CSV table of C-alpha atoms and ligand atoms in Angstrom, one decimal:
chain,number,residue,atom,x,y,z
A,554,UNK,CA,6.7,10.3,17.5
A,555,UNK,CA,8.5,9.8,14.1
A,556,UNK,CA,9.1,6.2,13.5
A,557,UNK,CA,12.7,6.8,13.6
A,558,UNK,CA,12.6,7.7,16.9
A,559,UNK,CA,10.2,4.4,17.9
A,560,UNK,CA,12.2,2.1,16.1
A,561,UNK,CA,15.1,2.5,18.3
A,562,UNK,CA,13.3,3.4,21.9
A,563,UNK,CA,10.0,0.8,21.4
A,564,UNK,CA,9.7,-2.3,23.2
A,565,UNK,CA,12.7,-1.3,25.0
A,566,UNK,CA,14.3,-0.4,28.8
A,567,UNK,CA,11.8,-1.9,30.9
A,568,UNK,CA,12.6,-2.1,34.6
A,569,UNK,CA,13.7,-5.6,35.7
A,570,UNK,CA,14.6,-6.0,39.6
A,571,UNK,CA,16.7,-2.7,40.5
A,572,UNK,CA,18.1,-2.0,37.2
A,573,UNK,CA,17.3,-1.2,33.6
A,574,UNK,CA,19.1,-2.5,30.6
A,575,UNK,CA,19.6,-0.8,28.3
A,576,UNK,CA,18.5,-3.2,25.1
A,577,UNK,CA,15.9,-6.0,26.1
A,578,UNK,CA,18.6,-8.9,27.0
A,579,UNK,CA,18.2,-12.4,25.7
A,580,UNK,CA,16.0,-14.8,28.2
A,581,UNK,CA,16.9,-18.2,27.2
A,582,UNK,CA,14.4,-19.5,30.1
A,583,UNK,CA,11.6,-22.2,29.4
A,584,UNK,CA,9.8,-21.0,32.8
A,585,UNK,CA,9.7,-18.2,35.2
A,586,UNK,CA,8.7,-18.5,39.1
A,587,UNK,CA,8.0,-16.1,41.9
A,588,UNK,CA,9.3,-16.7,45.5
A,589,UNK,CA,5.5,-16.7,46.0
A,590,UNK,CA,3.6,-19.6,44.4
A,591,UNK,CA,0.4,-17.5,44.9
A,592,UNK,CA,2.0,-15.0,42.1
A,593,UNK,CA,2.6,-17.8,39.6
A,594,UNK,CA,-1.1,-18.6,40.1
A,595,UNK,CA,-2.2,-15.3,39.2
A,596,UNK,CA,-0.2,-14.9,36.1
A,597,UNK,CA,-1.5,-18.0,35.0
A,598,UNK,CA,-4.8,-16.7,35.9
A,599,UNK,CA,-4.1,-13.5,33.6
A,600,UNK,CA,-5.0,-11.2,36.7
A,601,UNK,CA,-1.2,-9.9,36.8
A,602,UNK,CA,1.1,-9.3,34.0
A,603,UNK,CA,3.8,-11.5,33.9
A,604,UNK,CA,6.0,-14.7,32.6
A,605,UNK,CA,5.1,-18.2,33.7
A,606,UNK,CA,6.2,-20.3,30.3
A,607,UNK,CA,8.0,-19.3,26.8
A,608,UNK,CA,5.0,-20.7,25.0
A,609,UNK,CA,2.8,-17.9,26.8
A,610,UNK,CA,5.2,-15.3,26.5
A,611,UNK,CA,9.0,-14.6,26.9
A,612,UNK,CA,10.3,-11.1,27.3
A,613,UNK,CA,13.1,-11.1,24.7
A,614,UNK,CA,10.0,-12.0,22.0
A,615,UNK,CA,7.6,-9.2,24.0
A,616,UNK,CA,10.3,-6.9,23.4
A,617,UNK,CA,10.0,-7.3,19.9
A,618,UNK,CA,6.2,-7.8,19.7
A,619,UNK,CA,5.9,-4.6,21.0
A,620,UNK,CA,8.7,-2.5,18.7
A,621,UNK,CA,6.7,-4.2,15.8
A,622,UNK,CA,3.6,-3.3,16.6
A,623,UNK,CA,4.5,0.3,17.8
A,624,UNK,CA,5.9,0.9,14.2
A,625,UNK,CA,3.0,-0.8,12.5
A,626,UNK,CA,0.3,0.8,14.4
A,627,UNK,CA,-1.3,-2.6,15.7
A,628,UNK,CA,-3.5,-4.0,18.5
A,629,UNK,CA,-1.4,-6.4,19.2
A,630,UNK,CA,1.7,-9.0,17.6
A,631,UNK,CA,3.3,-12.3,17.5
A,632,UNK,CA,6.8,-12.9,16.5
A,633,UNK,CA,7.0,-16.5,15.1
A,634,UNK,CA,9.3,-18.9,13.6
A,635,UNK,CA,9.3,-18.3,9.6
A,636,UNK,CA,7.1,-15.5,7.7
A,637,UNK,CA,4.9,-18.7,6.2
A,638,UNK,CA,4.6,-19.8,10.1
A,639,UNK,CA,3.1,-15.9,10.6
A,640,UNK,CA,1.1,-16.0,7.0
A,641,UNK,CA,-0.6,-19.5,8.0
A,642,UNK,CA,-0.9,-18.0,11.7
A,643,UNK,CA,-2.6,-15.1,9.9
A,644,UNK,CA,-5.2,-17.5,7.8
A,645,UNK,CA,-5.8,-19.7,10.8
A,646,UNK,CA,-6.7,-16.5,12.8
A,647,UNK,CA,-8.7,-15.4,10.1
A,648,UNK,CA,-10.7,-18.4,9.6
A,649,UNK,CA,-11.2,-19.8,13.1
A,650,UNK,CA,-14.9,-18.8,13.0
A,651,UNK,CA,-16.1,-17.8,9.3
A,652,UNK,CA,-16.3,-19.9,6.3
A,653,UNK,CA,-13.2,-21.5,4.7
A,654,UNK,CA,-13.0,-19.3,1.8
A,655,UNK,CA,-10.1,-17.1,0.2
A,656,UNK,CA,-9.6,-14.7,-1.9
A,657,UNK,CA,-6.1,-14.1,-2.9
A,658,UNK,CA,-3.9,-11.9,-5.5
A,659,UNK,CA,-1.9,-14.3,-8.2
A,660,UNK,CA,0.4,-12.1,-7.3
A,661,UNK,CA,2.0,-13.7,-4.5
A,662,UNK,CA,5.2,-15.3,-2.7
A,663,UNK,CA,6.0,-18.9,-4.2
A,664,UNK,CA,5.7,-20.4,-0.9
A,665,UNK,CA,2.4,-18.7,0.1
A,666,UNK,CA,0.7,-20.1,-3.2
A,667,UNK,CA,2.0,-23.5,-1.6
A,668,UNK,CA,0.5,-22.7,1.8
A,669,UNK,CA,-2.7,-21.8,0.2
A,670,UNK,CA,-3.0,-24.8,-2.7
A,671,UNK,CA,-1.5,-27.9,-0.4
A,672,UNK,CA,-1.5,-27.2,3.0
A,673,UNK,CA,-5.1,-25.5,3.7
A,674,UNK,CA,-6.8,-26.9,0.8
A,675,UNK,CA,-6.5,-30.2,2.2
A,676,UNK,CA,-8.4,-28.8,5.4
A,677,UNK,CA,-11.4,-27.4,3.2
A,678,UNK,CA,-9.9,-24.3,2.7
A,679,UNK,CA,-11.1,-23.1,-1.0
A,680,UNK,CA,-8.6,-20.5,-2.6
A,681,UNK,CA,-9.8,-18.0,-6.0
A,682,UNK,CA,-7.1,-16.0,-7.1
A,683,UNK,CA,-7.3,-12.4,-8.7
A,684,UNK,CA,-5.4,-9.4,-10.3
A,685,UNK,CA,-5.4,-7.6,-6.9
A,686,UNK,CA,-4.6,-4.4,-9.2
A,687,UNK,CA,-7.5,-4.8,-10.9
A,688,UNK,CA,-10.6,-3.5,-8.5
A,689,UNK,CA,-13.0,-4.3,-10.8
A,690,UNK,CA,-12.2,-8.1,-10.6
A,691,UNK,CA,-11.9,-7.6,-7.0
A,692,UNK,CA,-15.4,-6.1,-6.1
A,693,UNK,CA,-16.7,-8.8,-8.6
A,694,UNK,CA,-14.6,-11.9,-7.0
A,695,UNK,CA,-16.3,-10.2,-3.3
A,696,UNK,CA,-20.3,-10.5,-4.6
A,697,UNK,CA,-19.5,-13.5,-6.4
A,698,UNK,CA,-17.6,-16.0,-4.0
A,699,UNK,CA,-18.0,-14.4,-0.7
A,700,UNK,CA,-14.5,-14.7,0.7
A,701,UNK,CA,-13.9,-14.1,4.4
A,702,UNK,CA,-10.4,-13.4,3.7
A,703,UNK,CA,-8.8,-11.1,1.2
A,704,UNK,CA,-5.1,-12.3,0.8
A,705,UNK,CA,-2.7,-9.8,-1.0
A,706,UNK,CA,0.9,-8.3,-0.8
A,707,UNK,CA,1.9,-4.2,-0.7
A,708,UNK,CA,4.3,-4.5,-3.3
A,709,UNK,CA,4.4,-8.0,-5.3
A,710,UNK,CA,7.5,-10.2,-6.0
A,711,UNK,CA,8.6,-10.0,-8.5
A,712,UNK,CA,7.1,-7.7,-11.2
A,713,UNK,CA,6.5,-5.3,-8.1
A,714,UNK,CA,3.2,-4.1,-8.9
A,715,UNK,CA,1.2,-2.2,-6.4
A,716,UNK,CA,-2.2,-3.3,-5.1
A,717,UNK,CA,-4.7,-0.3,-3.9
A,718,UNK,CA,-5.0,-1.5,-0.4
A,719,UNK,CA,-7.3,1.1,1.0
A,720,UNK,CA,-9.7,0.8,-1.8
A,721,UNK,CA,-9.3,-3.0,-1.1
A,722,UNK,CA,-9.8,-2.4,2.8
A,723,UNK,CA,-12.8,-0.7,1.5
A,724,UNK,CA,-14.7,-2.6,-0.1
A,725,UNK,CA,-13.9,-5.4,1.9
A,726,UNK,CA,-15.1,-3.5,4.6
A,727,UNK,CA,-18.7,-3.6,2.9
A,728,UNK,CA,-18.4,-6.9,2.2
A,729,UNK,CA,-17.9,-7.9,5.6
A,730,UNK,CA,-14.4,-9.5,4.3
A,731,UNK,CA,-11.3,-9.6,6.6
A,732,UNK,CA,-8.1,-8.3,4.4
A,733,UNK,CA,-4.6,-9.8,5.5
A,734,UNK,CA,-1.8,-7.6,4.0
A,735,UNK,CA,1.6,-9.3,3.8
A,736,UNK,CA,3.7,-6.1,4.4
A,737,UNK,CA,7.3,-7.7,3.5
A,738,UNK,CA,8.3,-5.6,1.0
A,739,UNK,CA,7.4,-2.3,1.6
A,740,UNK,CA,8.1,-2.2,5.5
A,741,UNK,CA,6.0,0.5,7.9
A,742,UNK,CA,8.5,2.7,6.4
A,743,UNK,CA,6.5,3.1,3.0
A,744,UNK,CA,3.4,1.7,4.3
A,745,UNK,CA,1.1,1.3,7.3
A,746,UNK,CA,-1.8,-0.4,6.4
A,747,UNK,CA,-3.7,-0.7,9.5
A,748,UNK,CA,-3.9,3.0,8.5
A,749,UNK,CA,-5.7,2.1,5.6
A,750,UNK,CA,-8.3,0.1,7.4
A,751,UNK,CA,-6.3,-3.4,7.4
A,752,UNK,CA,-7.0,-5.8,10.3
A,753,UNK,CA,-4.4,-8.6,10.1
A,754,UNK,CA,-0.7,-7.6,8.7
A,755,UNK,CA,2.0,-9.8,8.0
A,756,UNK,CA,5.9,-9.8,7.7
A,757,UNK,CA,8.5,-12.3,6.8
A,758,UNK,CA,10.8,-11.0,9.5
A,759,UNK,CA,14.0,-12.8,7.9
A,760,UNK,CA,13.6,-9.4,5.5
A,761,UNK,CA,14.3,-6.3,6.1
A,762,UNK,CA,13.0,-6.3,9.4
A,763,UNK,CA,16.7,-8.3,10.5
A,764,UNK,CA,18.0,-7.1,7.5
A,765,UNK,CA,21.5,-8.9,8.0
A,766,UNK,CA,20.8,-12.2,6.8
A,767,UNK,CA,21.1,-13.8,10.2
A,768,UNK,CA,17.8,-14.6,11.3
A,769,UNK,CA,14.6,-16.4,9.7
A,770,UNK,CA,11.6,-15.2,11.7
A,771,UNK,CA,7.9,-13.5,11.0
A,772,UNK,CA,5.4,-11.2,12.8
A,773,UNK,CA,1.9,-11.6,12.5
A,774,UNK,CA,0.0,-8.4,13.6
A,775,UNK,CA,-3.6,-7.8,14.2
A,776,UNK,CA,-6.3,-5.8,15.8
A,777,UNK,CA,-8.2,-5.6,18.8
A,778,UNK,CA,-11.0,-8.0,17.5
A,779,UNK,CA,-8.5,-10.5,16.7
A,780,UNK,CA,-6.0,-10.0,19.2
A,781,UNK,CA,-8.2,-12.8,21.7
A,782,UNK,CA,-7.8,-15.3,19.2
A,783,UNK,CA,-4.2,-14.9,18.7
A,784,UNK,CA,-3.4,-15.7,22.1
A,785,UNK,CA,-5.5,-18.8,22.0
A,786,UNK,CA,-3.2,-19.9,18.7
A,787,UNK,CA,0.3,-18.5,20.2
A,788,UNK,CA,-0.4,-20.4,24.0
A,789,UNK,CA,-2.4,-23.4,22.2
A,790,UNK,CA,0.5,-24.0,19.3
A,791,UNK,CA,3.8,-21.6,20.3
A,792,UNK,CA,4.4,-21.6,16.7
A,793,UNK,CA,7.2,-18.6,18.1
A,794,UNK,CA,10.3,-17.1,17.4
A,795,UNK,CA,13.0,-18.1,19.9
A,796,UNK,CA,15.0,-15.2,22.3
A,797,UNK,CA,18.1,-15.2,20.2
A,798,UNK,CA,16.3,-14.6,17.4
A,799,UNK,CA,13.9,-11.9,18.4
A,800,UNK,CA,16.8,-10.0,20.4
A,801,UNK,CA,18.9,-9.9,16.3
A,802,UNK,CA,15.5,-9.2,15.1
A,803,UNK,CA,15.2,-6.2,17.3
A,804,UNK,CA,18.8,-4.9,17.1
A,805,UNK,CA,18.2,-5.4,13.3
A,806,UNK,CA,15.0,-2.6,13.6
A,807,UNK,CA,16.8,-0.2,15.2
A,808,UNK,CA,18.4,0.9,11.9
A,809,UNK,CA,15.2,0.1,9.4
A,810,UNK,CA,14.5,3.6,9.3
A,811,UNK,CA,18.3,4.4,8.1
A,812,UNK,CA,18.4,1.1,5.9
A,813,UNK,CA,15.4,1.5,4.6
A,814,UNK,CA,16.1,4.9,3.1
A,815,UNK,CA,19.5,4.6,2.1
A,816,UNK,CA,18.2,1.4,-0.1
A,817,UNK,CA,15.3,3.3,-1.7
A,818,UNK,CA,17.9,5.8,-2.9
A,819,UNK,CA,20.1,3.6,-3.9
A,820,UNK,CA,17.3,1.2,-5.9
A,821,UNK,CA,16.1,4.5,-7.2
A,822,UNK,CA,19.9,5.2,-8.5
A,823,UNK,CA,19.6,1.3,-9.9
A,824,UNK,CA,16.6,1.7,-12.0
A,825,UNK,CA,17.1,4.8,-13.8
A,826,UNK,CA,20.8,3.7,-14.7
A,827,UNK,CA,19.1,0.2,-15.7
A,828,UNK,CA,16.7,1.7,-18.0
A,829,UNK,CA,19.6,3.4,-19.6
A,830,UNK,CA,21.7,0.3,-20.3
A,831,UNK,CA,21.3,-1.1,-24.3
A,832,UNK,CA,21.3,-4.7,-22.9
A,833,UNK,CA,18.5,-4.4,-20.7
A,834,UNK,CA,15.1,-4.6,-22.4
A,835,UNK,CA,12.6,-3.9,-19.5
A,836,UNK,CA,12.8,-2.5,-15.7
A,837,UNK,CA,10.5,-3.0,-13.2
A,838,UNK,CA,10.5,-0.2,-10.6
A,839,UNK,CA,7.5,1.4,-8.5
A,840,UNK,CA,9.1,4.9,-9.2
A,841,UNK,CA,9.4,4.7,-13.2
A,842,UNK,CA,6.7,7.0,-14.3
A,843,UNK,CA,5.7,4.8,-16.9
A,844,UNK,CA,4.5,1.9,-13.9
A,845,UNK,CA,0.8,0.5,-14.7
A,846,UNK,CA,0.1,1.6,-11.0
A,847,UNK,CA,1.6,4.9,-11.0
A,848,UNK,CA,-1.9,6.7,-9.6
A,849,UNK,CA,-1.8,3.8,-6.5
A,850,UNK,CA,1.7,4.5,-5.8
A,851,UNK,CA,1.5,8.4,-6.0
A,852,UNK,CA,-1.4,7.6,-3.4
A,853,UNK,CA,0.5,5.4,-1.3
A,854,UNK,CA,3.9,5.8,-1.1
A,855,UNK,CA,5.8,8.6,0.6
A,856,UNK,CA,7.7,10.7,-2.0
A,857,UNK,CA,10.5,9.0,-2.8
A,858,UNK,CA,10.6,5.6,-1.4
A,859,UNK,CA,9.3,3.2,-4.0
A,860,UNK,CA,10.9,0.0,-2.0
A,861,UNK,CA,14.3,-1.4,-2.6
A,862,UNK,CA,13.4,-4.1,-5.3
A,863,UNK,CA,14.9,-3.8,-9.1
A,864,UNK,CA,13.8,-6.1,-11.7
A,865,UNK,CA,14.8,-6.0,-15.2
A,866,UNK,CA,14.9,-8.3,-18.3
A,867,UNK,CA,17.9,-8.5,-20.0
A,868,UNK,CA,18.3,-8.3,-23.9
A,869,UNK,CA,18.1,-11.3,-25.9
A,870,UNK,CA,18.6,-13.3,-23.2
A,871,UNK,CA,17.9,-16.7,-22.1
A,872,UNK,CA,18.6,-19.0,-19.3
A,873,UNK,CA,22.1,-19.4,-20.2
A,874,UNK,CA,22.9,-15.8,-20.8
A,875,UNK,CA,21.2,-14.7,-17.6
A,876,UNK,CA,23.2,-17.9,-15.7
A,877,UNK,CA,26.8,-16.1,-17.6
A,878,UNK,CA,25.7,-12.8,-16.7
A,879,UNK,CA,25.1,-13.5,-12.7
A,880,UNK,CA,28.3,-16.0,-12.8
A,881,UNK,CA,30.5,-12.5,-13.6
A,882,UNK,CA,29.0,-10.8,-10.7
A,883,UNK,CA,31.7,-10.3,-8.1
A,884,UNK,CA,30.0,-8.4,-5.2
A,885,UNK,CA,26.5,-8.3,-5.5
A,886,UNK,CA,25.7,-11.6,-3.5
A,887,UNK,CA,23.8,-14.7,-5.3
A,888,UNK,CA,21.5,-16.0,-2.9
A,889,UNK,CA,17.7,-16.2,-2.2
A,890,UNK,CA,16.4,-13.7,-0.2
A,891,UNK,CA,15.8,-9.9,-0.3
A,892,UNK,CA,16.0,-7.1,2.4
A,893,UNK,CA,19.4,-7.6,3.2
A,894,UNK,CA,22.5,-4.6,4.3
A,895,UNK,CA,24.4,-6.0,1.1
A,896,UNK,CA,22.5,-6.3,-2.3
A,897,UNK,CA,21.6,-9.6,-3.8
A,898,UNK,CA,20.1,-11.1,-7.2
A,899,UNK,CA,18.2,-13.8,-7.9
A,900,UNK,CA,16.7,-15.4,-11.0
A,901,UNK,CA,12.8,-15.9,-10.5
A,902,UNK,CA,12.5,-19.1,-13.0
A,903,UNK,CA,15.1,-20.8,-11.5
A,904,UNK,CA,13.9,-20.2,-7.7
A,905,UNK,CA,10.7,-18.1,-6.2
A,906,UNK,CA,8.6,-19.5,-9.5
A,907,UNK,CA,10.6,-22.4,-9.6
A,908,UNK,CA,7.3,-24.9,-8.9
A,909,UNK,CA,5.4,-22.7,-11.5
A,910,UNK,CA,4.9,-24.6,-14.8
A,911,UNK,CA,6.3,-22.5,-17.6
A,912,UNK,CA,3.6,-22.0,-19.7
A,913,UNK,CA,2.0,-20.0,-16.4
A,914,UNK,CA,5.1,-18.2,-15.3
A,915,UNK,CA,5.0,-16.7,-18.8
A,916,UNK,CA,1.0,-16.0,-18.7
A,917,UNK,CA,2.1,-14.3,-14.8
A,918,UNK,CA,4.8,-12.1,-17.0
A,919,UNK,CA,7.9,-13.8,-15.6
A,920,UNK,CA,10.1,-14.5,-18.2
A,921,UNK,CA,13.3,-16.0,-18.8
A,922,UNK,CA,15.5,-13.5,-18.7
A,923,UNK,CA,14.2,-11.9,-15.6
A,924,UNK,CA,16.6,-11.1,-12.9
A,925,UNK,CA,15.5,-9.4,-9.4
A,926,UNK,CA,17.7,-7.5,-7.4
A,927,UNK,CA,17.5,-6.6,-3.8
A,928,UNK,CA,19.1,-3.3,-3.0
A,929,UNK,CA,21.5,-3.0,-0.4
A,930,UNK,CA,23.2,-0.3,1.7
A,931,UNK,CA,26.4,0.0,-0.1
A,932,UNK,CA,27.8,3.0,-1.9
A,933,UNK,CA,25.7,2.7,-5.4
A,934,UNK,CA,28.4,3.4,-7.6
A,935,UNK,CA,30.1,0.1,-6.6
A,936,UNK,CA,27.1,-2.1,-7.6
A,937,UNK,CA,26.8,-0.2,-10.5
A,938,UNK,CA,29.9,-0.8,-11.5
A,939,UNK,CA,29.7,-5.0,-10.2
A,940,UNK,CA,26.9,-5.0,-13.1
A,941,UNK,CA,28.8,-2.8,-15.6
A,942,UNK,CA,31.1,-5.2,-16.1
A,943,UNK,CA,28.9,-8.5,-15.7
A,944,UNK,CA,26.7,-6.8,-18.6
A,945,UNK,CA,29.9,-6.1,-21.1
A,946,UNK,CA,31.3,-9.8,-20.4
B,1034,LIG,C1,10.3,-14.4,2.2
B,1034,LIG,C2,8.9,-14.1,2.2
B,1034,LIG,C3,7.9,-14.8,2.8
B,1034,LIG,C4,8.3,-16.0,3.6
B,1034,LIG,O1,9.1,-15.7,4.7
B,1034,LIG,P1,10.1,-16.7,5.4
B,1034,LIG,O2,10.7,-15.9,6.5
B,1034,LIG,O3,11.1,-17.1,4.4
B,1034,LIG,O4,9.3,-17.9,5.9
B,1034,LIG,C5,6.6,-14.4,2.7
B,1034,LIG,N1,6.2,-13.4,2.0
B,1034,LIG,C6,7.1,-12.6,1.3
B,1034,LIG,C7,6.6,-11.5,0.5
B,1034,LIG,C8,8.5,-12.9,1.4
B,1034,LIG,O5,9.3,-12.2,0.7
């Protein structure tokens, strides 16, 4: 089935007592119990299917786990509190039983570099960083230090470049190398990559996943071989998303297919009116045809759908221009965060690569007079027009 059709039938409509709902409702319950204690035993005892403690598994989250994974093509998933909750999940699950060392693109989420550099380090976990775009310095950074994880994102934030992630899988593959894919950006929509020979995936559910700005959550995905170990970290820790949340992450899903595609268009509409405009130096778009990883995208990207992410450098400009030019914005929202129904902008320097010295943001190719936008589902000539007049001010 399409994914259009999963997204809003997965997970969904199981038989509970008589009836069947029909969305997964919300179980706020800590604990579940039989009339029999004998059937509590053998849930606990993994010989029948079933809910004995939220920690172990709740319904509402199962629900989710299961639309997630249907879409992404996984083993098996685990909804948890934050998207750096599901990436450390994803690096613990990862590391458990091979050596401490990483290999990961320096092209990544503020917070993940965080997550690597000062909270794992401290536990012996050694990062390198690489262009991930680059497979030469990949295959090299493989022989050389030996990682046992591979650490990368589909489409990075917030020059957007595109890493080959089945040429990555690869030779990963060879190396004996387990690759963890944090699939934020690009959604199953544009990309599947346990298709591409990925075993651990990861999403920062707050994203488009939700995609209306109410929920912070993440998935961590993974497959049969590591699908054990998860358990053991999910009933050990319950680093989980609560009911309420996974039942708004769910309803969210049922329109990614839709949102998704309406927000491509649109971001495609964006960039090539962008490129146009004489106060805008640079844009950064996965469908421009002058992108350094055109031959990657043509390879993995359906026709069409380059993500929903715009960045572009405006003319001239420093912080206080770009700080003028977002203060005249009147509809496009001013807020961290991406994925959203509506479309919002937000300056790198002053927030993602906040923590990043200067001197390195400008070696990384963020300037300062980079703006990121995240596409929304509105009609496009009414966000064109919000900028129109925040670029003549
Ligand atoms: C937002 C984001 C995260 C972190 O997710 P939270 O839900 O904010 O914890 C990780 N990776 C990427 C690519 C993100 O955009």
């Amino acid at each position: 089935m399409k994914l259009a059709t999963l997204a809003v039938h997965a997970g969904d409509r199981r038989k509970l007592g008589p009836h069947i709902p029909v969305t997964t409702p919300i179980y706020a319950a800590a604990s579940f119990f039989y009339e029999d204690i004998g059937e509590l035993d053998r849930v606990f005892a993994d010989e029948v299917r079933g809910y004995c403690y939220s920690r172990y598994g709740n319904p509402t989250r199962a629900a989710l786990e299961e639309l997630v994974s249907t879409l992404e093509g996984a083993h098996r998933a685990l909804a948890c509190a934050s998207g750096m909750l599901a990436l450390e999940v994803a690096l613990q699950l990862a590391l458990v039983d091979r050596p401490k060392r990483v290999l990961a693109s320096d092209a990544l989420y503020g917070a993940t570099f965080k997550l690597l550099d000062n909270v794992l380090a401290p536990f012996g976990v050694e990062t390198r960083y690489v262009n991930a775009c680059d497979l030469t310095q990949v295959a090299a950074a493989l022989e050389e230090f030996r990682p046992s994880v591979v650490l990368l994102e589909t489409i990075s934030n917030p020059l957007l470049r595109v890493a080959p992630i089945d040429r990555i899988a690869e030779l990963a593959k060879t190396a004996g190398t387990v690759v963890i894919v944090d699939n934020t950006f690009a959604t199953p929509i544009l990309v599947r990559p346990f298709e591409l020979g990925v075993p651990i995936v990861v999403h920062s559910a707050t994203k488009y996943l939700a995609g209306h700005g109410d929920v912070l959550g993440g998935i961590v995905l993974c497959d049969e071989a590591h699908a054990a170990n998860l358990t053991v970290l999910e009933r050990t820790c319950g680093p989980v998303l609560g009911p309420f949340d996974a039942y708004l992450t769910m309803r969210g899903i049922k329109t990614l297919p839709l949102r998704v595609e309406r927000q491509c268009e649109n971001a495609r509409q964006l960039a090539d009116w962008l490129r146009h405009h004489p106060r805008v130096e640079r844009v950064y778009f996965p469908g421009l045809p002058e992108h350094p990883d055109r031959e990657t995208i043509q390879r993995l990207l359906p026709n069409g759908l380059y993500g929903a992410m715009v960045s572009f450098e405006l003319k001239d400009a420093g912080r206080d221009e770009v700080f003028a030019f977002l203060n005249r914005l009147k509809l496009i929202v001013k807020a961290t965060s991406l994925g959203d129904v509506h479309t919002m902008v937000l300056y790198p320097a002053m927030s993602s690569h906040r923590d990043v010295p200067p001197k390195q943001r400008e070696r990384m190719g963020i300037r300062d007079n980079l703006v990121r936008i995240s596409v929304g589902i509105e009609a496009i000539e009414d966000v064109i027009a919000d900028l129109e007049q925040a670029l003549a001010g």
